[in-house]
Coordinates of C-alpha atoms in Angstrom, one line a residue:
Chain A
M1 CA 0.1 -0.2 0.1
S2 CA 2.1 2.9 -1.2
S3 CA 1.6 5.6 -3.6
L4 CA 4.3 7.1 -5.9
G5 CA 6.7 9.9 -4.9
T6 CA 4.2 10.8 -2.2
S7 CA 4.1 11.2 1.6
R8 CA 2.0 8.0 2.7
P9 CA 1.0 9.2 6.1
M10 CA -0.1 5.8 7.9
T11 CA 1.9 3.0 5.9
G12 CA 4.6 3.1 8.7
L13 CA 2.0 2.3 11.3
P14 CA 1.3 -1.3 12.5
R15 CA -2.1 -2.7 11.2
W16 CA -3.7 -2.6 14.5
A17 CA -2.9 1.2 14.7
R18 CA -4.1 2.1 11.3
L19 CA -7.2 0.2 11.8
T20 CA -8.0 2.0 15.3
A21 CA -7.1 5.2 13.6
T22 CA -9.3 4.9 11.0
A23 CA -12.4 3.7 13.3
L24 CA -11.9 6.9 15.5
L25 CA -12.0 9.0 12.5
V26 CA -15.2 7.5 11.3
V27 CA -16.8 8.0 15.0
A28 CA -15.6 11.2 15.0
V29 CA -17.1 12.4 11.6
V30 CA -20.4 10.9 12.5
S31 CA -20.7 12.2 16.0
L32 CA -19.0 15.4 15.3
P33 CA -22.3 17.1 14.0
L34 CA -24.4 15.9 16.6
N35 CA -22.8 18.2 19.2
A36 CA -22.0 20.9 17.0
S37 CA -23.9 24.3 15.9
P38 CA -25.3 25.0 12.6
F39 CA -22.9 27.4 12.1
V40 CA -19.9 24.6 13.0
N41 CA -21.5 21.9 10.8
L42 CA -21.9 24.8 7.8
Q43 CA -18.3 25.4 7.8
L44 CA -17.2 22.0 8.5
S45 CA -19.3 21.2 5.3
I46 CA -17.5 23.8 3.5
V47 CA -14.1 22.4 4.3
L48 CA -15.4 19.0 2.8
A49 CA -16.6 20.6 -0.5
T50 CA -13.2 22.8 -0.8
A51 CA -11.3 19.8 0.0
V52 CA -12.9 17.8 -3.0
A53 CA -12.0 20.6 -5.3
L54 CA -8.5 20.9 -3.9
L55 CA -7.9 17.0 -4.5
G56 CA -8.8 17.5 -8.0
L57 CA -6.0 20.1 -8.2
D58 CA -3.7 17.9 -6.8
V59 CA -3.9 15.3 -9.2
L60 CA -2.8 18.0 -11.8
T61 CA -0.8 20.0 -10.1
G62 CA 0.8 18.1 -7.3
W63 CA 1.0 14.8 -9.4
T64 CA 0.9 15.9 -13.3
G65 CA 3.0 19.0 -12.4
Q66 CA 0.4 21.3 -14.6
V67 CA -0.6 24.6 -13.0
S68 CA -4.4 25.4 -13.4
L69 CA -5.8 28.8 -12.8
G70 CA -9.1 27.6 -13.8
Q71 CA -10.5 25.2 -11.0
S72 CA -12.8 27.8 -9.5
A73 CA -14.7 27.7 -12.7
F74 CA -15.3 24.1 -12.6
Y75 CA -16.5 24.5 -9.0
G76 CA -18.6 27.1 -10.2
I77 CA -20.1 24.6 -13.0
G78 CA -20.8 21.5 -10.4
A79 CA -22.3 24.4 -7.9
Y80 CA -24.9 25.8 -10.9
A81 CA -25.6 22.3 -12.0
V82 CA -26.4 21.0 -8.9
A83 CA -28.0 23.8 -7.5
V84 CA -30.2 24.0 -11.1
C85 CA -31.0 20.4 -11.1
T86 CA -32.1 20.1 -7.2
A87 CA -34.0 23.4 -7.9
R88 CA -36.2 21.1 -10.7
G89 CA -36.8 18.7 -7.5
W90 CA -34.0 16.3 -9.1
P91 CA -32.2 14.1 -6.5
L92 CA -29.0 15.4 -5.5
L93 CA -27.2 12.0 -7.0
V94 CA -28.6 13.1 -10.3
G95 CA -27.4 16.4 -9.9
L96 CA -24.0 15.4 -9.1
A97 CA -23.9 13.0 -12.1
V98 CA -24.6 16.0 -14.1
T99 CA -22.1 17.6 -12.8
V100 CA -19.4 15.2 -13.3
L101 CA -20.5 14.9 -16.8
I102 CA -20.4 18.6 -17.6
A103 CA -17.0 19.6 -15.8
G104 CA -15.5 16.4 -17.1
L105 CA -16.7 17.5 -20.7
V106 CA -15.6 21.0 -20.4
G107 CA -12.3 19.9 -18.7
A108 CA -11.9 17.6 -22.0
I109 CA -12.6 20.2 -24.2
I110 CA -10.4 22.8 -22.8
A111 CA -7.5 20.2 -22.1
I112 CA -7.3 18.3 -25.6
P113 CA -5.8 21.5 -27.4
A114 CA -4.3 22.7 -24.2
V115 CA -1.9 20.1 -23.2
R116 CA 0.0 20.2 -26.8
L117 CA 1.1 23.8 -25.5
R118 CA 4.1 24.0 -23.4
G119 CA 5.2 25.5 -20.3
Y120 CA 2.9 28.3 -19.0
A121 CA 0.8 28.3 -21.7
L122 CA -1.7 25.7 -20.1
S123 CA -1.9 28.2 -16.9
M124 CA -2.8 31.0 -19.3
V125 CA -5.4 29.2 -20.9
T126 CA -7.0 27.8 -17.6
L127 CA -7.0 31.5 -16.3
A128 CA -9.4 32.4 -19.1
L129 CA -11.9 29.9 -17.8
P130 CA -13.3 31.6 -14.7
V131 CA -12.5 34.9 -16.5
V132 CA -15.3 33.7 -18.9
A133 CA -17.3 31.7 -16.3
V134 CA -18.7 34.7 -14.3
P135 CA -19.7 36.9 -16.7
L136 CA -21.6 33.7 -18.5
A137 CA -23.4 33.0 -15.2
K138 CA -24.5 36.2 -15.0
R139 CA -25.9 36.4 -18.6
L140 CA -27.5 33.0 -18.5
D141 CA -29.9 34.4 -16.1
G142 CA -32.8 32.1 -17.0
L143 CA -30.5 29.0 -16.0
T144 CA -28.5 30.6 -12.9
G145 CA -30.6 33.3 -11.6
G146 CA -28.1 35.9 -12.8
S147 CA -26.1 38.5 -10.7
P148 CA -28.1 37.9 -7.6
G149 CA -27.5 34.1 -7.9
L150 CA -29.6 31.1 -7.4
A151 CA -31.1 29.6 -4.3
T152 CA -32.2 25.8 -4.0
R153 CA -33.0 23.2 -1.5
T154 CA -30.9 20.4 -2.0
V155 CA -31.0 17.9 0.7
S156 CA -33.1 17.9 3.8
A157 CA -32.9 15.6 6.9
P158 CA -35.3 13.0 6.3
E159 CA -37.9 12.3 9.5
W160 CA -36.7 9.0 10.6
S161 CA -33.3 10.2 11.5
G162 CA -34.3 12.5 13.7
L163 CA -31.4 15.2 12.9
D164 CA -31.3 18.9 11.9
N165 CA -30.8 19.7 8.3
D166 CA -27.8 21.0 8.8
Q167 CA -26.6 18.1 10.5
W168 CA -27.9 15.5 8.0
R169 CA -26.3 18.0 5.2
F170 CA -22.8 17.4 6.8
L171 CA -23.3 13.8 6.8
V172 CA -24.0 13.5 3.1
I173 CA -21.3 15.4 2.1
A174 CA -18.8 13.5 4.4
L175 CA -20.0 10.5 2.7
I176 CA -19.4 11.7 -1.0
S177 CA -16.2 13.1 0.0
A178 CA -14.7 10.1 1.3
A179 CA -16.0 8.2 -1.4
V180 CA -14.4 11.0 -4.1
F181 CA -11.1 10.7 -1.9
L182 CA -11.0 6.7 -1.7
L183 CA -11.8 6.3 -5.7
V184 CA -9.1 9.0 -6.4
R185 CA -6.3 7.9 -3.9
N186 CA -6.8 4.1 -5.1
V187 CA -6.2 5.0 -8.7
L188 CA -3.1 7.4 -7.9
K189 CA -1.8 4.2 -6.0
G190 CA -1.4 2.0 -9.1
R191 CA -0.2 3.0 -12.6
H192 CA -1.9 5.9 -13.3
G193 CA -0.2 7.9 -10.5
R194 CA 3.0 6.5 -11.3
A195 CA 2.6 7.7 -15.0
L196 CA 1.7 11.1 -13.6
A197 CA 4.3 11.1 -11.2
T198 CA 6.7 10.1 -14.3
I199 CA 5.2 12.9 -16.3
R200 CA 6.3 15.2 -13.6
S201 CA 9.6 14.3 -13.5
S202 CA 10.4 14.1 -17.1
E203 CA 8.4 13.8 -20.3
V204 CA 11.3 12.4 -22.3
L205 CA 11.1 9.9 -19.6
A206 CA 7.6 9.0 -19.5
T207 CA 7.9 8.9 -23.3
A208 CA 10.3 6.3 -23.3
M209 CA 8.6 4.2 -20.8
G210 CA 5.7 4.1 -23.0
I211 CA 3.3 6.6 -21.3
P212 CA 1.1 8.4 -24.0
V213 CA 2.2 11.8 -22.2
Q214 CA -0.8 14.0 -23.5
R215 CA -3.5 11.3 -22.7
Y216 CA -2.6 11.0 -19.3
K217 CA -2.5 15.0 -19.1
V218 CA -5.9 15.2 -20.3
G219 CA -7.1 12.6 -18.3
A220 CA -5.3 14.3 -15.0
F221 CA -7.4 17.5 -16.3
V222 CA -10.7 15.7 -16.6
V223 CA -10.0 14.3 -13.2
A224 CA -9.7 17.7 -11.7
A225 CA -12.4 19.3 -13.5
A226 CA -14.8 16.5 -12.5
C227 CA -13.7 17.0 -8.6
G228 CA -14.0 20.5 -9.0
G229 CA -17.4 20.0 -10.2
V230 CA -18.0 18.0 -7.4
G231 CA -16.6 20.4 -4.8
G232 CA -18.7 22.8 -6.1
G233 CA -21.6 20.6 -6.2
L234 CA -21.2 19.8 -2.3
Y235 CA -20.6 23.4 -1.6
V236 CA -24.2 23.9 -2.9
V237 CA -25.5 21.1 -0.7
A238 CA -24.2 22.7 2.1
V239 CA -24.9 26.4 1.5
Q240 CA -27.9 25.9 -0.3
F241 CA -26.9 29.0 -2.5
I242 CA -24.7 29.8 -5.7
S243 CA -23.5 33.3 -7.1
P244 CA -21.4 34.0 -9.8
E245 CA -18.8 35.8 -7.6
T246 CA -17.9 32.2 -6.1
L247 CA -16.3 31.5 -9.6
I248 CA -13.8 34.3 -9.6
V249 CA -10.2 33.9 -10.3
T250 CA -9.0 34.6 -7.0
F251 CA -10.9 31.8 -5.8
S252 CA -8.8 29.8 -8.2
I253 CA -5.4 31.2 -7.1
S254 CA -6.3 31.0 -3.0
L255 CA -7.0 27.3 -4.2
L256 CA -3.9 26.9 -5.7
A257 CA -2.2 28.7 -2.5
V258 CA -4.0 26.3 0.0
L259 CA -3.0 23.3 -1.8
V260 CA 0.6 24.4 -1.2
I261 CA -0.3 25.2 2.4
G262 CA -1.9 21.9 2.9
G263 CA 0.8 20.0 1.0
L264 CA 0.7 18.3 -2.3
R265 CA 0.6 14.8 -3.1
S266 CA -0.8 13.8 0.1
T267 CA -4.1 12.4 1.0
L268 CA -4.1 14.7 4.1
G269 CA -3.1 18.0 2.1
P270 CA -6.7 18.8 0.3
L271 CA -7.9 18.4 3.8
L272 CA -5.9 20.6 5.6
G273 CA -5.3 23.3 3.1
A274 CA -9.1 23.1 2.8
A275 CA -9.3 23.9 6.8
F276 CA -7.0 26.5 6.4
Y277 CA -8.8 28.3 3.9
V278 CA -12.2 28.1 5.6
L279 CA -11.2 28.1 9.2
V280 CA -8.3 30.3 9.5
P281 CA -10.2 33.6 8.6
N282 CA -13.0 32.9 11.2
V283 CA -10.0 33.2 13.7
T284 CA -8.2 36.0 12.5
G285 CA -11.9 37.9 12.0
A286 CA -12.4 37.0 15.7
V287 CA -8.6 38.3 16.7
D288 CA -9.2 41.7 15.1
A289 CA -11.7 42.1 12.6
G290 CA -10.4 44.9 11.0
Q291 CA -7.0 43.2 10.5
S292 CA -8.5 40.0 9.8
Y293 CA -6.6 39.8 5.8
L294 CA -3.2 41.0 7.4
L295 CA -3.3 38.3 10.0
Y296 CA -4.3 36.0 7.5
G297 CA -1.6 36.6 5.2
L298 CA 0.8 36.1 8.1
C299 CA -0.4 32.7 8.6
V300 CA 0.2 31.8 4.9
L301 CA 3.6 33.0 5.2
L302 CA 4.2 31.3 8.9
V303 CA 3.2 27.9 7.7
M304 CA 5.5 28.2 4.5
F305 CA 8.4 29.3 6.3
L306 CA 8.0 26.5 9.1
L307 CA 6.6 23.9 7.0
P308 CA 7.6 23.8 3.5
G309 CA 6.4 20.8 2.9
G310 CA 2.6 22.0 3.8
L311 CA 0.8 21.2 6.8
A312 CA 0.4 17.5 6.1
S313 CA 4.3 17.1 6.7
A314 CA 3.8 17.9 10.0
V315 CA 1.2 15.5 10.5
H316 CA 3.4 12.6 8.5
R317 CA 6.2 13.4 10.9
V318 CA 4.2 12.9 14.0
L319 CA 2.9 9.9 12.4
A320 CA 6.4 8.4 11.6
G321 CA 7.5 9.4 15.2
A322 CA 4.5 7.1 16.4
A323 CA 5.3 4.2 13.9
R324 CA 8.8 3.9 15.9
V325 CA 7.4 3.5 19.1
L326 CA 4.4 1.8 18.5
P327 CA 4.6 -2.3 19.1
G328 CA 3.7 -4.0 16.0
S329 CA 5.6 -1.8 13.7
R330 CA 7.4 -3.1 10.8
P331 CA 11.3 -2.3 10.9
A332 CA 11.2 1.4 9.3
V333 CA 13.6 2.1 6.4
P334 CA 16.0 4.3 8.2
D335 CA 16.3 8.2 7.1
L336 CA 19.7 7.6 5.3
P337 CA 21.8 10.9 5.5
S338 CA 23.1 11.6 1.6
Q339 CA 26.7 11.7 3.1
H340 CA 26.6 8.1 4.0
P341 CA 25.4 6.2 1.1
I342 CA 24.5 2.6 0.8
P343 CA 27.5 1.2 -1.5
A344 CA 26.0 -0.8 -4.2
P345 CA 26.4 -4.2 -2.9
P346 CA 28.9 -6.5 -4.8
L347 CA 27.2 -8.4 -8.0
P348 CA 26.8 -12.3 -8.2
E349 CA 28.9 -14.3 -10.7
R350 CA 28.2 -14.1 -14.4
E351 CA 25.6 -16.6 -15.1
V352 CA 26.8 -19.5 -17.3
R353 CA 24.3 -21.0 -19.8
Chain B
M1 CA 24.3 -13.4 -40.4
S2 CA 20.8 -13.4 -40.0
E3 CA 18.6 -10.4 -40.5
A4 CA 19.8 -7.7 -37.7
L5 CA 17.2 -6.9 -34.7
L6 CA 17.9 -3.3 -35.4
Q7 CA 18.3 -1.6 -38.6
L8 CA 18.8 2.0 -39.4
R9 CA 19.0 3.1 -42.6
G10 CA 20.4 6.7 -43.8
V11 CA 19.0 8.2 -40.6
S12 CA 19.6 12.0 -40.4
L13 CA 18.6 14.4 -38.0
A14 CA 18.7 18.6 -38.3
F15 CA 17.8 20.7 -35.5
G16 CA 17.1 23.9 -37.9
G17 CA 20.2 24.4 -39.7
L18 CA 22.5 22.1 -37.7
A19 CA 22.7 18.5 -38.4
A20 CA 23.0 16.3 -35.6
L21 CA 22.8 13.0 -37.7
R22 CA 24.1 12.2 -41.2
A23 CA 22.8 9.5 -43.0
V24 CA 24.0 7.0 -40.2
D25 CA 23.2 2.9 -41.1
L26 CA 23.6 0.8 -37.9
D27 CA 22.7 -2.8 -37.9
V28 CA 22.6 -4.4 -34.5
A29 CA 22.2 -8.4 -34.4
E30 CA 20.3 -9.9 -32.0
R31 CA 21.7 -10.7 -28.6
T32 CA 24.6 -8.8 -29.4
I33 CA 26.1 -5.8 -27.2
V34 CA 27.2 -2.9 -29.8
G35 CA 29.0 0.2 -28.5
L36 CA 28.6 3.4 -29.8
V37 CA 31.5 5.9 -29.3
G38 CA 32.6 9.1 -30.8
P39 CA 33.7 12.7 -29.2
N40 CA 31.3 14.9 -27.1
G41 CA 28.8 16.0 -29.7
A42 CA 29.0 13.5 -32.3
G43 CA 25.3 12.7 -32.1
K44 CA 25.4 9.6 -29.7
T45 CA 22.6 10.5 -27.7
S46 CA 20.8 12.1 -30.6
L47 CA 20.9 8.7 -32.3
F48 CA 19.4 7.1 -29.0
N49 CA 16.7 9.6 -28.5
C50 CA 15.8 8.8 -32.8
I51 CA 15.4 5.2 -31.7
S52 CA 13.5 5.7 -28.7
G53 CA 11.3 8.3 -30.2
A54 CA 12.1 11.4 -28.4
Y55 CA 13.2 12.8 -31.6
V56 CA 12.1 12.0 -35.1
P57 CA 14.4 12.1 -37.7
T58 CA 14.7 14.3 -40.3
E59 CA 15.2 11.4 -42.8
G60 CA 15.7 7.7 -42.8
S61 CA 14.0 4.5 -41.2
I62 CA 14.6 2.6 -38.1
T63 CA 13.1 -1.2 -38.0
L64 CA 13.1 -3.3 -35.0
G65 CA 12.5 -6.9 -36.0
G66 CA 10.8 -5.4 -38.7
V67 CA 8.6 -3.0 -37.5
D68 CA 9.1 0.4 -38.5
L69 CA 9.4 2.4 -35.4
L70 CA 9.0 5.9 -37.0
A71 CA 5.5 4.7 -38.2
L72 CA 4.6 4.4 -34.4
P73 CA 3.2 6.9 -32.2
V74 CA 6.4 7.7 -30.0
H75 CA 4.5 5.7 -26.7
R76 CA 4.1 2.8 -28.5
I77 CA 7.8 2.2 -29.2
A78 CA 8.6 0.9 -25.6
A79 CA 5.8 -1.7 -26.1
T80 CA 7.7 -3.2 -29.0
G81 CA 10.5 -3.7 -26.6
V82 CA 12.9 -0.9 -26.6
A83 CA 13.7 0.2 -23.1
R84 CA 16.7 2.9 -22.3
T85 CA 18.4 4.5 -19.6
F86 CA 20.0 7.9 -19.3
Q87 CA 23.1 9.4 -19.2
H88 CA 22.4 11.7 -15.8
P89 CA 19.5 9.2 -13.8
V90 CA 16.3 10.7 -14.4
L91 CA 14.4 9.5 -10.8
L92 CA 12.1 11.0 -8.3
P93 CA 14.2 11.2 -5.3
E94 CA 11.8 11.1 -3.0
Q95 CA 10.6 7.5 -4.6
T96 CA 12.0 4.5 -3.3
V97 CA 13.9 2.3 -5.5
L98 CA 10.9 -0.4 -5.7
E99 CA 8.4 2.7 -6.8
S100 CA 10.7 3.9 -9.3
V101 CA 11.2 1.1 -11.0
L102 CA 7.7 -0.2 -11.2
V103 CA 7.1 2.5 -13.9
G104 CA 9.5 0.5 -16.3
A105 CA 6.5 -2.1 -16.9
H106 CA 3.8 0.5 -17.9
P107 CA 3.1 -1.0 -21.2
H108 CA 2.2 -4.4 -20.2
L109 CA -0.2 -3.2 -17.5
R110 CA -3.4 -3.3 -18.4
A111 CA -6.1 -2.8 -15.5
P112 CA -8.2 0.2 -16.1
A113 CA -8.3 3.0 -13.5
V114 CA -11.9 2.3 -13.0
A115 CA -10.7 -1.4 -11.4
H116 CA -8.1 0.6 -9.3
A117 CA -10.7 3.1 -8.2
L118 CA -13.0 0.5 -7.1
G119 CA -10.2 -1.5 -5.9
L120 CA -11.2 -4.9 -7.9
R121 CA -9.4 -7.9 -7.5
S122 CA -8.0 -7.8 -10.9
A123 CA -6.1 -4.4 -10.7
R124 CA -4.9 -5.6 -7.2
R125 CA -3.6 -8.9 -8.4
E126 CA -1.8 -6.9 -11.3
E127 CA -0.1 -4.6 -8.8
R128 CA 0.9 -7.8 -6.7
E129 CA 2.4 -9.5 -9.5
L130 CA 4.5 -6.6 -10.9
R131 CA 5.6 -5.9 -7.3
A132 CA 7.1 -9.3 -7.4
A133 CA 8.5 -9.4 -10.9
A134 CA 10.2 -6.0 -9.3
L135 CA 11.9 -7.4 -6.7
E136 CA 13.0 -10.2 -8.7
V137 CA 15.0 -7.4 -11.1
L138 CA 16.1 -5.6 -8.0
D139 CA 17.6 -9.1 -6.9
R140 CA 19.0 -9.9 -10.0
L141 CA 20.9 -6.6 -10.2
A142 CA 21.9 -7.1 -6.7
I143 CA 20.2 -4.2 -5.3
A144 CA 17.1 -5.9 -3.4
E145 CA 18.5 -4.8 -0.5
V146 CA 18.0 -1.1 -1.2
A147 CA 14.5 -1.7 -2.7
D148 CA 12.7 0.6 0.4
V149 CA 15.7 3.6 0.4
R150 CA 14.6 6.6 -1.3
T151 CA 16.7 6.9 -4.8
G152 CA 18.0 10.5 -3.7
D153 CA 20.0 8.8 -1.0
L154 CA 21.5 6.2 -3.4
P155 CA 25.0 6.9 -4.5
H156 CA 25.3 7.6 -8.4
G157 CA 26.6 4.1 -9.0
T158 CA 23.4 2.4 -7.8
Q159 CA 21.4 5.3 -9.1
K160 CA 22.1 4.0 -12.6
R161 CA 21.6 0.3 -11.5
V162 CA 18.3 1.7 -10.7
E163 CA 17.6 3.0 -13.9
I164 CA 18.9 -0.4 -15.7
A165 CA 16.5 -2.1 -13.5
R166 CA 13.5 0.3 -14.5
A167 CA 14.5 -0.6 -18.3
L168 CA 14.4 -4.4 -17.6
L169 CA 10.8 -4.3 -16.2
L170 CA 9.8 -3.8 -19.7
R171 CA 11.1 -7.0 -20.3
P172 CA 12.8 -5.3 -23.4
R173 CA 14.4 -7.1 -26.6
L174 CA 16.7 -3.8 -27.3
V175 CA 18.5 -2.0 -24.1
L176 CA 20.2 1.4 -24.7
L177 CA 22.1 2.5 -22.1
D178 CA 23.2 6.3 -22.1
E179 CA 27.0 6.4 -20.7
P180 CA 26.3 3.6 -17.8
A181 CA 29.8 3.9 -16.5
S182 CA 30.3 7.7 -16.5
G183 CA 30.8 8.5 -12.6
L184 CA 31.5 5.0 -11.6
T185 CA 34.3 4.2 -9.9
H186 CA 36.7 1.3 -11.3
S187 CA 35.2 -1.7 -9.2
E188 CA 31.8 -0.4 -10.4
V189 CA 32.6 -0.4 -14.3
D190 CA 34.0 -4.0 -13.8
E191 CA 30.9 -4.9 -12.1
L192 CA 28.8 -3.4 -14.9
G193 CA 30.6 -5.1 -17.3
A194 CA 29.8 -8.2 -15.8
V195 CA 26.0 -7.0 -15.5
I196 CA 25.7 -6.2 -19.2
R197 CA 27.1 -9.4 -20.2
S198 CA 25.1 -11.6 -17.9
L199 CA 22.0 -9.7 -18.9
R200 CA 22.6 -10.1 -22.7
D201 CA 23.3 -14.2 -22.0
A202 CA 20.4 -14.9 -19.2
L203 CA 17.5 -12.3 -20.9
E204 CA 18.9 -12.9 -24.2
L205 CA 19.2 -9.0 -24.8
T206 CA 20.4 -7.0 -27.3
V207 CA 22.3 -3.8 -25.8
V208 CA 23.2 -0.6 -27.6
L209 CA 25.8 1.5 -25.4
V210 CA 26.8 4.8 -25.7
E211 CA 30.4 5.1 -24.1
H212 CA 33.3 7.0 -23.5
H213 CA 35.2 4.2 -21.1
M214 CA 37.2 2.7 -23.6
G215 CA 38.0 -0.4 -20.9
L216 CA 34.2 -1.0 -21.0
V217 CA 33.8 -1.0 -24.4
S218 CA 36.5 -3.5 -25.4
T219 CA 35.5 -5.8 -22.7
V220 CA 32.0 -6.3 -23.0
T221 CA 31.1 -5.2 -27.1
D222 CA 30.5 -7.7 -30.0
K223 CA 30.8 -4.7 -32.2
V224 CA 31.9 -0.9 -32.3
V225 CA 30.8 2.0 -34.3
A226 CA 32.1 5.4 -34.2
L227 CA 30.3 8.3 -34.8
V228 CA 31.8 11.9 -35.8
E229 CA 29.9 14.9 -36.4
G230 CA 26.8 13.0 -36.9
R231 CA 28.6 10.3 -39.2
K232 CA 29.4 6.9 -38.8
V233 CA 33.4 7.3 -39.6
A234 CA 33.8 3.5 -38.4
E235 CA 32.6 -0.1 -37.2
G236 CA 34.4 -2.9 -36.2
S237 CA 35.9 -5.0 -33.4
A238 CA 36.7 -2.3 -30.5
A239 CA 40.8 -2.5 -31.3
Q240 CA 40.1 -1.8 -34.9
V241 CA 37.9 1.2 -34.3
Q242 CA 40.6 2.4 -31.6
R243 CA 43.4 2.0 -34.3
D244 CA 41.2 4.0 -37.3
P245 CA 42.7 7.1 -38.1
T246 CA 39.5 9.3 -38.6
V247 CA 38.5 8.2 -35.0
V248 CA 41.7 9.0 -33.5
A249 CA 42.2 12.2 -35.4
A250 CA 38.5 13.1 -34.1
Y251 CA 39.6 12.5 -30.3
L252 CA 43.0 13.8 -30.2
G253 CA 42.9 16.4 -33.8
T254 CA 45.1 15.9 -36.6
A255 CA 48.5 16.4 -36.9
A256 CA 49.5 20.0 -38.0

């Protein structure tokens, strides 16, 4: 169980510790909304929605090495698709399926010509997406409600659950996010993740290894777009409202920034990055409402200076430490200092046939 | 001699007005080791890049076992059995040795993304078998002990061996080794010669190597081809090529 070129938070831990940690996490996620205020549930729901969008961006940027400034547009596509579908009374899953189709299709239409471009050209093409999407969302007011936005009622807590809407919505969002994370992580663990990592390190190498580089880049772009869409859809599930302002390009830039803050190529990275994006402004606003942005910027700098590998790298370090002391751990591979390299062992005698 | 496994006919490559290769013919017979020598800038690596698909020759033809490589999409060339290593190892430093060689088998893997996403048994079995095959190759190259060490923590010589292991996971017919001895110590070069010969014998491989290390070239190769300024100027045994006046002049300069 390893993924390529990435930090693997729990692989060093013994099996019992991994299972216990997973079980505790599930219990925590399920019980959390029951004791939290509607505001907290809303915030946590937005964290998960943002994390799904960041997960997609990580496939494209962290794994494949392609920088996209268009993620907010796909977030918007998903948000509007779910809002429009649920406003018509269709089930949420239909809305999400429509989201994946439309976002994936738009992603493919942009990516197929764009991946042929080299260097920064792809980023510049993706920059155009939110620039076009915002006025488009305002113009298509028959569908999107125009500038004022579109309110909808996505899911409500069923009678039998005895839960409030905010609690139910959080659980629905948590379930869907977990499914998306699991699916994407499983794919990245195998040959597709290896292919993307190889493309990032060298396209000449990737081609020599028989990897169709452009096809994989388009694939990464489509996955990023679809995840962006699902993230936006989940945002609407939480907020019950979407307006064109959500799609603006600065949101794309924020997503890139918090992805790096969370940590690239790590399952935890998008979650921690999303938590930073949603929760830190609450804290800085509470400390000093007038200087909230300034304090937020300071937090960004602080994380980057102290943890260049992102917030996830700190968690990985703690888990690696735990793996060393917990009973039942596999003997860990020592962190070898590079000045004491392992010499290549002698070769066996030439085989005689 | 039967028809050569690898055949180059009149291969020329030009970057703008600059000719990197001029009408190069090359025959590499199955299960032989051919050395490609010549001064820096002679076009040796360019020739490798043409065979592996990184460059498209301006003229000429390249066939492997009768298959026209230039007619294939570049990413299909590996699947015909052409594997290569690089002069400077191209490895992700944070990947372990085992992880970094797995990608070598890419063209043989079939499980679709959906099978991986859902964790289907077919995908899991393919990955398990791949890992077993990779450990076997690491063992053959005597680097199985460092399977879980990050490549960035390995010395240059071992990194070069990781690249060879990655190339072998393709189960290639032809292996292109770009300066495999560069940066190695004397004893490492001797070991490398033994490795290359044992691979040829045990895995029935055909090997082309670009090399400056004449000691290695003369001990392992069956044939040596010398390139100077993109032209083939000599072909024969290592001893013959080393005595060839054009080759000597290219390396040492002509007497005034």
